[in-house]
GROMACS .gro file of C-alpha atoms in nm:
model
  398
    1MET     CA    1   0.023   0.038  -0.026
    2LYS     CA    2   0.148   0.363  -0.084
    3LYS     CA    3   0.149   0.564   0.155
    4LYS     CA    4   0.000   0.960   0.152
    5LYS     CA    5   0.271   1.166   0.039
    6THR     CA    6   0.238   1.486   0.247
    7LEU     CA    7   0.378   1.847   0.109
    8ILE     CA    8   0.581   2.031   0.357
    9THR     CA    9   0.524   2.407   0.366
   10GLU     CA   10   0.747   2.685   0.492
   11GLU     CA   11   0.560   2.667   0.855
   12ALA     CA   12   0.582   2.327   0.911
   13LEU     CA   13   0.950   2.400   0.856
   14ILE     CA   14   1.001   2.643   1.078
   15ASN     CA   15   0.767   2.465   1.359
   16PRO     CA   16   0.735   2.128   1.387
   17LYS     CA   17   0.549   2.115   1.642
   18GLU     CA   18   0.227   2.325   1.539
   19ALA     CA   19   0.273   2.169   1.209
   20ASN     CA   20   0.149   1.819   1.359
   21LEU     CA   21   0.409   1.642   1.127
   22SER     CA   22   0.479   1.370   1.414
   23SER     CA   23   0.168   1.171   1.290
   24THR     CA   24   0.259   1.181   0.846
   25ALA     CA   25   0.599   1.125   0.931
   26PRO     CA   26   0.689   0.798   0.830
   27GLU     CA   27   0.789   0.523   1.161
   28LYS     CA   28   1.171   0.505   1.041
   29ALA     CA   29   1.339   0.792   1.003
   30SER     CA   30   1.641   0.853   0.721
   31PRO     CA   31   1.991   0.725   0.881
   32ARG     CA   32   2.130   1.046   0.736
   33PRO     CA   33   1.968   1.302   0.534
   34SER     CA   34   1.937   1.393   0.179
   35LYS     CA   35   2.299   1.611   0.133
   36ARG     CA   36   1.996   1.869  -0.009
   37PHE     CA   37   1.849   1.894   0.316
   38THR     CA   38   2.153   1.982   0.518
   39MET     CA   39   2.117   2.274   0.685
   40PRO     CA   40   2.415   2.522   0.715
   41ARG     CA   41   2.483   2.665   1.027
   42VAL     CA   42   2.321   2.973   1.027
   43ASN     CA   43   2.278   3.176   1.394
   44ASP     CA   44   2.057   3.439   1.188
   45LYS     CA   45   1.682   3.318   1.178
   46GLU     CA   46   1.573   3.498   0.928
   47GLY     CA   47   1.882   3.352   0.750
   48LYS     CA   48   1.716   3.005   0.832
   49ARG     CA   49   1.408   3.103   0.678
   50VAL     CA   50   1.481   3.199   0.371
   51LEU     CA   51   1.742   2.885   0.351
   52LEU     CA   52   1.393   2.690   0.420
   53VAL     CA   53   1.208   2.866   0.175
   54GLU     CA   54   1.483   2.772  -0.129
   55ARG     CA   55   1.472   2.487  -0.014
   56VAL     CA   56   1.105   2.403   0.002
   57LYS     CA   57   1.101   2.545  -0.349
   58ALA     CA   58   1.334   2.289  -0.434
   59ALA     CA   59   1.165   2.008  -0.313
   60ASN     CA   60   0.838   2.100  -0.450
   61THR     CA   61   0.946   2.159  -0.836
   62PRO     CA   62   0.895   1.807  -1.029
   63LYS     CA   63   1.222   1.686  -1.194
   64GLU     CA   64   1.229   1.717  -1.544
   65ASP     CA   65   1.358   1.477  -1.822
   66PRO     CA   66   1.695   1.513  -1.955
   67LYS     CA   67   1.562   1.444  -2.317
   68GLU     CA   68   1.372   1.682  -2.254
   69LYS     CA   69   1.577   1.932  -2.050
   70LYS     CA   70   1.771   1.853  -2.413
   71ARG     CA   71   1.508   1.964  -2.679
   72LYS     CA   72   1.417   2.283  -2.478
   73ASP     CA   73   1.773   2.420  -2.420
   74LYS     CA   74   1.845   2.298  -2.773
   75LYS     CA   75   1.534   2.509  -2.877
   76ASN     CA   76   1.676   2.803  -2.726
   77ARG     CA   77   1.967   2.814  -2.877
   78SER     CA   78   1.818   2.808  -3.222
   79LEU     CA   79   1.569   3.086  -3.126
   80LYS     CA   80   1.857   3.309  -2.966
   81ALA     CA   81   2.145   3.156  -3.308
   82PRO     CA   82   2.048   3.366  -3.616
   83LYS     CA   83   1.952   3.173  -3.913
   84PRO     CA   84   2.207   3.129  -4.196
   85SER     CA   85   2.014   3.299  -4.441
   86GLU     CA   86   1.977   3.539  -4.165
   87LYS     CA   87   2.315   3.546  -4.076
   88LEU     CA   88   2.421   3.604  -4.504
   89LEU     CA   89   2.164   3.886  -4.514
   90LEU     CA   90   2.342   4.095  -4.224
   91ASN     CA   91   2.667   4.028  -4.379
   92ALA     CA   92   2.538   4.123  -4.705
   93ILE     CA   93   2.439   4.443  -4.515
   94PHE     CA   94   2.764   4.523  -4.304
   95ASN     CA   95   3.004   4.400  -4.570
   96GLU     CA   96   3.147   4.145  -4.322
   97GLU     CA   97   3.252   3.764  -4.399
   98GLU     CA   98   3.214   3.534  -4.120
   99GLU     CA   99   3.327   3.173  -4.165
  100ALA     CA  100   3.204   2.877  -4.055
  101PRO     CA  101   3.377   2.794  -3.755
  102GLN     CA  102   3.425   2.429  -3.884
  103GLU     CA  103   3.551   2.602  -4.162
  104LYS     CA  104   3.850   2.792  -3.971
  105GLU     CA  105   3.921   2.510  -3.788
  106VAL     CA  106   3.978   2.268  -4.103
  107LYS     CA  107   4.193   2.584  -4.294
  108LYS     CA  108   4.390   2.603  -3.916
  109GLN     CA  109   4.461   2.219  -3.932
  110ARG     CA  110   4.547   2.172  -4.319
  111SER     CA  111   4.923   2.214  -4.407
  112PHE     CA  112   5.092   2.284  -4.721
  113GLY     CA  113   5.203   1.879  -4.899
  114ALA     CA  114   5.309   1.751  -5.218
  115ILE     CA  115   5.011   1.792  -5.403
  116ASP     CA  116   5.016   2.139  -5.328
  117TYR     CA  117   5.359   2.156  -5.456
  118VAL     CA  118   5.298   1.971  -5.801
  119ARG     CA  119   4.975   2.236  -5.819
  120TYR     CA  120   5.141   2.545  -5.817
  121LEU     CA  121   5.408   2.398  -6.016
  122MET     CA  122   5.203   2.283  -6.302
  123LEU     CA  123   5.000   2.633  -6.296
  124PHE     CA  124   5.362   2.830  -6.280
  125ILE     CA  125   5.458   2.589  -6.632
  126CYS     CA  126   5.081   2.640  -6.784
  127PHE     CA  127   5.123   3.003  -6.723
  128SER     CA  128   5.543   3.011  -6.889
  129VAL     CA  129   5.398   2.811  -7.198
  130PHE     CA  130   5.111   3.112  -7.281
  131LEU     CA  131   5.349   3.369  -7.189
  132TYR     CA  132   5.635   3.174  -7.456
  133SER     CA  133   5.324   3.095  -7.702
  134SER     CA  134   5.216   3.455  -7.661
  135TYR     CA  135   5.541   3.577  -7.786
  136THR     CA  136   5.645   3.333  -8.077
  137LEU     CA  137   5.292   3.414  -8.207
  138VAL     CA  138   5.290   3.849  -8.186
  139SER     CA  139   5.671   3.782  -8.266
  140SER     CA  140   5.631   3.552  -8.588
  141LEU     CA  141   5.325   3.789  -8.689
  142LEU     CA  142   5.521   4.136  -8.671
  143ASN     CA  143   5.764   3.947  -8.862
  144ARG     CA  144   5.592   3.775  -9.112
  145ALA     CA  145   5.442   4.194  -9.154
  146GLU     CA  146   5.800   4.292  -9.127
  147SER     CA  147   5.901   4.065  -9.455
  148ARG     CA  148   5.568   4.125  -9.694
  149GLU     CA  149   5.655   4.453  -9.618
  150LEU     CA  150   6.047   4.448  -9.752
  151TYR     CA  151   6.011   4.242 -10.041
  152ASP     CA  152   5.689   4.404 -10.146
  153GLN     CA  153   5.908   4.730 -10.208
  154LEU     CA  154   6.179   4.516 -10.365
  155ASP     CA  155   5.916   4.412 -10.624
  156ASN     CA  156   5.768   4.743 -10.666
  157PHE     CA  157   6.150   4.868 -10.747
  158TRP     CA  158   6.198   4.582 -11.010
  159ASN     CA  159   5.849   4.659 -11.127
  160SER     CA  160   5.888   5.034 -11.191
  161GLU     CA  161   6.158   5.147 -11.452
  162ASP     CA  162   6.242   5.484 -11.356
  163ARG     CA  163   6.200   5.439 -10.956
  164PHE     CA  164   6.604   5.654 -10.966
  165GLY     CA  165   6.545   5.835 -11.209
  166SER     CA  166   6.715   5.809 -11.547
  167SER     CA  167   7.022   5.929 -11.433
  168TYR     CA  168   7.124   5.647 -11.255
  169LEU     CA  169   7.034   5.387 -11.544
  170LYS     CA  170   7.252   5.556 -11.787
  171SER     CA  171   7.543   5.523 -11.520
  172SER     CA  172   7.483   5.184 -11.435
  173VAL     CA  173   7.490   5.067 -11.857
  174GLN     CA  174   7.770   5.265 -11.860
  175SER     CA  175   7.948   5.084 -11.586
  176ALA     CA  176   7.839   4.696 -11.743
  177PRO     CA  177   8.116   4.591 -11.907
  178ALA     CA  178   8.151   4.638 -12.297
  179VAL     CA  179   8.131   4.310 -12.443
  180ASP     CA  180   8.012   4.193 -12.740
  181LEU     CA  181   7.675   4.047 -12.645
  182LEU     CA  182   7.675   3.659 -12.842
  183SER     CA  183   8.011   3.631 -12.889
  184ALA     CA  184   8.145   3.488 -12.591
  185TYR     CA  185   7.828   3.187 -12.553
  186VAL     CA  186   7.916   2.860 -12.597
  187GLY     CA  187   8.171   2.897 -12.821
  188VAL     CA  188   8.129   2.537 -13.046
  189THR     CA  189   7.794   2.694 -13.205
  190PRO     CA  190   7.825   3.042 -13.460
  191PRO     CA  191   7.580   3.285 -13.218
  192GLU     CA  192   7.409   3.380 -13.486
  193GLU     CA  193   7.303   3.062 -13.524
  194ASP     CA  194   7.190   2.981 -13.170
  195PRO     CA  195   6.896   2.970 -13.142
  196LEU     CA  196   6.911   3.035 -12.760
  197LEU     CA  197   7.023   3.382 -12.804
  198LYS     CA  198   6.815   3.683 -12.807
  199GLU     CA  199   6.865   4.055 -12.804
  200ASP     CA  200   6.653   4.274 -12.630
  201GLN     CA  201   6.681   4.663 -12.583
  202ASN     CA  202   6.516   4.674 -12.261
  203PHE     CA  203   6.776   4.451 -12.092
  204SER     CA  204   7.019   4.788 -11.983
  205SER     CA  205   6.744   4.915 -11.754
  206ILE     CA  206   6.712   4.525 -11.629
  207MET     CA  207   7.126   4.570 -11.564
  208ALA     CA  208   7.079   4.885 -11.418
  209LYS     CA  209   6.803   4.689 -11.105
  210ILE     CA  210   7.037   4.447 -11.077
  211ASN     CA  211   7.404   4.618 -11.031
  212TYR     CA  212   7.164   4.859 -10.753
  213LEU     CA  213   7.078   4.526 -10.567
  214LYS     CA  214   7.438   4.382 -10.546
  215THR     CA  215   7.512   4.742 -10.383
  216GLN     CA  216   7.215   4.641 -10.132
  217ASN     CA  217   7.365   4.275 -10.130
  218LYS     CA  218   7.696   4.144 -10.269
  219ASP     CA  219   7.528   3.835 -10.281
  220THR     CA  220   7.274   3.920 -10.551
  221VAL     CA  221   7.234   3.689 -10.843
  222GLY     CA  222   6.933   3.793 -11.009
  223TRP     CA  223   6.551   3.874 -11.008
  224ILE     CA  224   6.322   3.528 -11.027
  225THR     CA  225   5.986   3.561 -11.197
  226VAL     CA  226   5.732   3.232 -11.256
  227SER     CA  227   5.432   3.273 -11.418
  228GLY     CA  228   5.090   3.216 -11.352
  229THR     CA  229   5.260   3.245 -10.971
  230ASN     CA  230   5.304   3.584 -10.777
  231ILE     CA  231   5.677   3.490 -10.779
  232SER     CA  232   5.888   3.788 -10.818
  233TYR     CA  233   6.203   3.773 -10.554
  234PRO     CA  234   6.557   3.825 -10.508
  235VAL     CA  235   6.806   3.523 -10.554
  236VAL     CA  236   7.099   3.543 -10.378
  237HIS     CA  237   7.394   3.267 -10.379
  238THR     CA  238   7.640   3.264 -10.101
  239THR     CA  239   7.906   2.948  -9.900
  240ASP     CA  240   7.607   2.719  -9.779
  241ASN     CA  241   7.278   2.673  -9.764
  242ASP     CA  242   7.160   2.785  -9.479
  243TYR     CA  243   7.231   3.085  -9.434
  244TYR     CA  244   6.960   3.262  -9.586
  245LEU     CA  245   6.713   3.020  -9.407
  246ARG     CA  246   6.626   3.292  -9.209
  247ARG     CA  247   6.752   3.604  -9.323
  248SER     CA  248   6.587   3.832  -9.536
  249PHE     CA  249   6.789   3.951  -9.843
  250TYR     CA  250   6.936   4.253  -9.647
  251GLY     CA  251   7.090   3.957  -9.410
  252ARG     CA  252   6.887   4.072  -9.098
  253SER     CA  253   6.709   3.808  -8.924
  254ASN     CA  254   6.333   3.668  -9.076
  255LEU     CA  255   6.103   3.370  -9.070
  256ALA     CA  256   6.064   3.388  -9.413
  257GLY     CA  257   6.419   3.374  -9.551
  258THR     CA  258   6.538   3.445  -9.877
  259LEU     CA  259   6.495   3.257 -10.240
  260PHE     CA  260   6.904   3.121 -10.301
  261VAL     CA  261   7.054   2.867 -10.542
  262ASP     CA  262   7.247   2.566 -10.390
  263TYR     CA  263   7.574   2.713 -10.297
  264ARG     CA  264   7.719   2.399 -10.525
  265ASN     CA  265   7.616   2.555 -10.819
  266SER     CA  266   7.781   2.895 -10.959
  267LYS     CA  267   7.678   3.290 -11.027
  268LYS     CA  268   7.689   3.206 -11.348
  269LEU     CA  269   7.411   2.994 -11.427
  270MET     CA  270   7.540   2.864 -11.768
  271GLU     CA  271   7.777   2.691 -11.573
  272ASN     CA  272   7.521   2.460 -11.424
  273ARG     CA  273   7.363   2.148 -11.560
  274ASN     CA  274   7.097   2.166 -11.296
  275THR     CA  275   7.091   2.488 -11.167
  276VAL     CA  276   6.859   2.456 -10.801
  277ILE     CA  277   6.699   2.753 -10.614
  278TYR     CA  278   6.568   2.688 -10.304
  279GLY     CA  279   6.255   2.904 -10.105
  280HIS     CA  280   6.019   2.851  -9.791
  281ASN     CA  281   5.651   2.724  -9.824
  282MET     CA  282   5.453   3.049  -9.616
  283ASN     CA  283   5.163   3.024  -9.531
  284ASP     CA  284   5.065   3.359  -9.653
  285GLY     CA  285   5.143   3.284  -9.984
  286SER     CA  286   5.479   3.379  -9.995
  287MET     CA  287   5.826   3.278 -10.128
  288PHE     CA  288   5.779   2.962 -10.305
  289ASN     CA  289   5.414   2.877 -10.138
  290ASN     CA  290   5.297   2.920 -10.499
  291LEU     CA  291   5.499   2.657 -10.684
  292HIS     CA  292   5.224   2.449 -10.578
  293ASP     CA  293   4.964   2.634 -10.807
  294PHE     CA  294   5.192   2.403 -11.042
  295LYS     CA  295   4.944   2.110 -10.936
  296ASN     CA  296   4.637   2.215 -11.147
  297GLU     CA  297   4.779   2.090 -11.494
  298ASP     CA  298   4.657   2.443 -11.678
  299VAL     CA  299   4.950   2.628 -11.456
  300PHE     CA  300   5.198   2.328 -11.532
  301LYS     CA  301   5.099   2.347 -11.943
  302ASN     CA  302   5.178   2.714 -12.013
  303GLY     CA  303   5.461   2.715 -11.668
  304ILE     CA  304   5.749   2.939 -11.781
  305ILE     CA  305   6.011   3.035 -11.544
  306GLU     CA  306   6.241   3.349 -11.572
  307VAL     CA  307   6.549   3.427 -11.384
  308ALA     CA  308   6.741   3.775 -11.459
  309THR     CA  309   7.078   3.810 -11.388
  310ALA     CA  310   7.420   4.002 -11.480
  311ASN     CA  311   7.505   3.743 -11.759
  312GLY     CA  312   7.138   3.739 -11.945
  313VAL     CA  313   6.785   3.670 -11.908
  314PHE     CA  314   6.710   3.235 -11.845
  315ILE     CA  315   6.432   3.194 -11.964
  316TYR     CA  316   6.292   2.803 -11.917
  317GLU     CA  317   5.982   2.600 -11.947
  318VAL     CA  318   5.848   2.391 -11.671
  319PHE     CA  319   5.853   1.971 -11.813
  320SER     CA  320   5.839   1.829 -11.470
  321VAL     CA  321   5.615   1.883 -11.096
  322HIS     CA  322   5.635   1.596 -10.852
  323LYS     CA  323   5.681   1.534 -10.396
  324PRO     CA  324   6.015   1.355 -10.414
  325LEU     CA  325   6.188   1.266 -10.080
  326ASP     CA  326   6.431   1.514  -9.919
  327THR     CA  327   6.636   1.139  -9.958
  328SER     CA  328   6.643   1.195 -10.313
  329GLU     CA  329   6.871   1.274 -10.641
  330TYR     CA  330   6.642   1.542 -10.736
  331PHE     CA  331   6.868   1.839 -10.635
  332GLN     CA  332   7.167   1.687 -10.774
  333THR     CA  333   7.385   1.926 -10.933
  334ASP     CA  334   7.649   1.734 -11.035
  335PHE     CA  335   7.743   1.488 -11.309
  336GLU     CA  336   7.961   1.230 -11.390
  337ASN     CA  337   7.921   1.200 -11.700
  338ASP     CA  338   7.611   1.259 -11.995
  339GLU     CA  339   7.465   0.904 -11.913
  340GLN     CA  340   7.413   1.002 -11.512
  341PHE     CA  341   7.244   1.316 -11.619
  342ILE     CA  342   6.994   1.162 -11.891
  343ALA     CA  343   6.970   0.915 -11.626
  344PHE     CA  344   6.898   1.191 -11.346
  345LEU     CA  345   6.603   1.385 -11.602
  346GLU     CA  346   6.468   1.061 -11.722
  347GLU     CA  347   6.404   0.992 -11.323
  348ILE     CA  348   6.198   1.315 -11.276
  349THR     CA  349   6.042   1.313 -11.573
  350VAL     CA  350   5.830   0.988 -11.497
  351ASN     CA  351   5.784   1.060 -11.180
  352SER     CA  352   5.633   1.440 -11.276
  353LEU     CA  353   5.284   1.452 -11.233
  354TYR     CA  354   5.197   1.600 -11.534
  355ILE     CA  355   5.392   1.512 -11.877
  356LYS     CA  356   5.529   1.792 -12.103
  357GLU     CA  357   5.444   1.712 -12.469
  358GLY     CA  358   5.651   1.784 -12.727
  359LEU     CA  359   5.956   1.816 -12.527
  360GLU     CA  360   6.258   1.635 -12.585
  361LEU     CA  361   6.545   1.637 -12.320
  362SER     CA  362   6.942   1.611 -12.426
  363PRO     CA  363   7.254   1.592 -12.254
  364GLY     CA  364   7.326   1.948 -12.399
  365ASP     CA  365   7.064   2.126 -12.182
  366LYS     CA  366   7.119   2.351 -11.900
  367VAL     CA  367   6.803   2.245 -11.608
  368ILE     CA  368   6.630   2.439 -11.338
  369THR     CA  369   6.481   2.293 -11.021
  370LEU     CA  370   6.243   2.553 -10.769
  371SER     CA  371   6.285   2.328 -10.412
  372THR     CA  372   6.016   2.377 -10.142
  373CYS     CA  373   5.891   2.212  -9.859
  374VAL     CA  374   5.534   1.996  -9.860
  375ASP     CA  375   5.428   2.022  -9.526
  376PRO     CA  376   5.681   2.121  -9.273
  377ILE     CA  377   5.473   1.940  -8.968
  378LEU     CA  378   5.266   1.699  -9.111
  379GLN     CA  379   5.455   1.604  -9.402
  380SER     CA  380   5.829   1.702  -9.297
  381GLU     CA  381   6.008   1.470  -9.476
  382TYR     CA  382   5.873   1.534  -9.856
  383ARG     CA  383   5.959   1.819 -10.090
  384TRP     CA  384   5.752   2.014 -10.381
  385ALA     CA  385   5.980   2.081 -10.703
  386VAL     CA  386   5.941   2.222 -11.016
  387HIS     CA  387   6.176   2.157 -11.354
  388GLY     CA  388   6.227   2.379 -11.608
  389LYS     CA  389   6.432   2.319 -11.955
  390LEU     CA  390   6.645   2.595 -12.020
  391ILE     CA  391   6.479   2.747 -12.335
  392GLN     CA  392   6.605   3.047 -12.403
  393VAL     CA  393   6.867   3.310 -12.299
  394ILE     CA  394   6.825   3.692 -12.369
  395ASN     CA  395   7.106   3.984 -12.396
  396TYR     CA  396   7.368   3.665 -12.266
  397ILE     CA  397   7.707   3.852 -12.085
  398PRO     CA  398   7.959   3.558 -12.012
   0.00000   0.00000   0.00000
């Protein structure tokens, strides 16, 4: 049987006799009072009264469930703390940035490891490559623009009859060697019967221009033009095949380079069995890029190569176009005998993309070979070659 719970009041604690608690108290008293109800030694009667009142309140207050208390504490904290959206709004208003405590702790704990070194190294390499590529691209564009302007000026000079005035032309013509234009040619066939030779009254202006070009560059051989293309450039000759690969006509560094005769050849074209001239295949259409136009059969059939030199104007008829390997002998210049030269002519004729009908070749012929690249990246091992046979020399000077 459950005992009736007696409510302890303030008066009962102060005057237990008057409150008559003896009847309701349990028969067996607790051996030792709880610490919660231990009475401190207080001499003041009023102080005892206050302590008793507080303990009565504590005794009458029901014990709260721990889970419920935890839930209330959590609710109170959520009510006091601003919501994430409100926090962002406050930060935006006051222009403040506050990082979450967890993020701060992570940043404090994080160290600079090997992965970070690799990441920054890759970033540095990429940035360096970008800078180098940008520099190379800009330099290339400026270099090509300079090359185009330079050779455009030279082309205007070559095609202008009075660029330097009649006085300069007259002095240049007077300085040319005073020899019989036809007397020294070949020496086997009488000059008046040689079908290659022809005189032209306009040759004096050509001589004047070539003499002027020689004052600008002592390596000057002459000027080359090719029909059906925009090829119209000065030609030079030196002691190797490397110097003018990346140098302009004036000897300055230039990606387009200059058209040059193979160093094994002579500057006098009449002394060469096969005169080889090299030039770059520039993407902007300059230099020997237009040699690829001979893939068109109409351009091939009407192909004429003209080389004006101080020894005369040499005119060649194109008879072969092909794509040889850079290791082949298409640029051979020296031949031990006529049989080797004929074998060379037969090989380049058989390999030609087209056949020139009615054109006969013999051991006494002089030929010219124009050589350029096909594709410096995808087909770097190939070349594009155009061959012509000498059919006429105008105003030959030995």
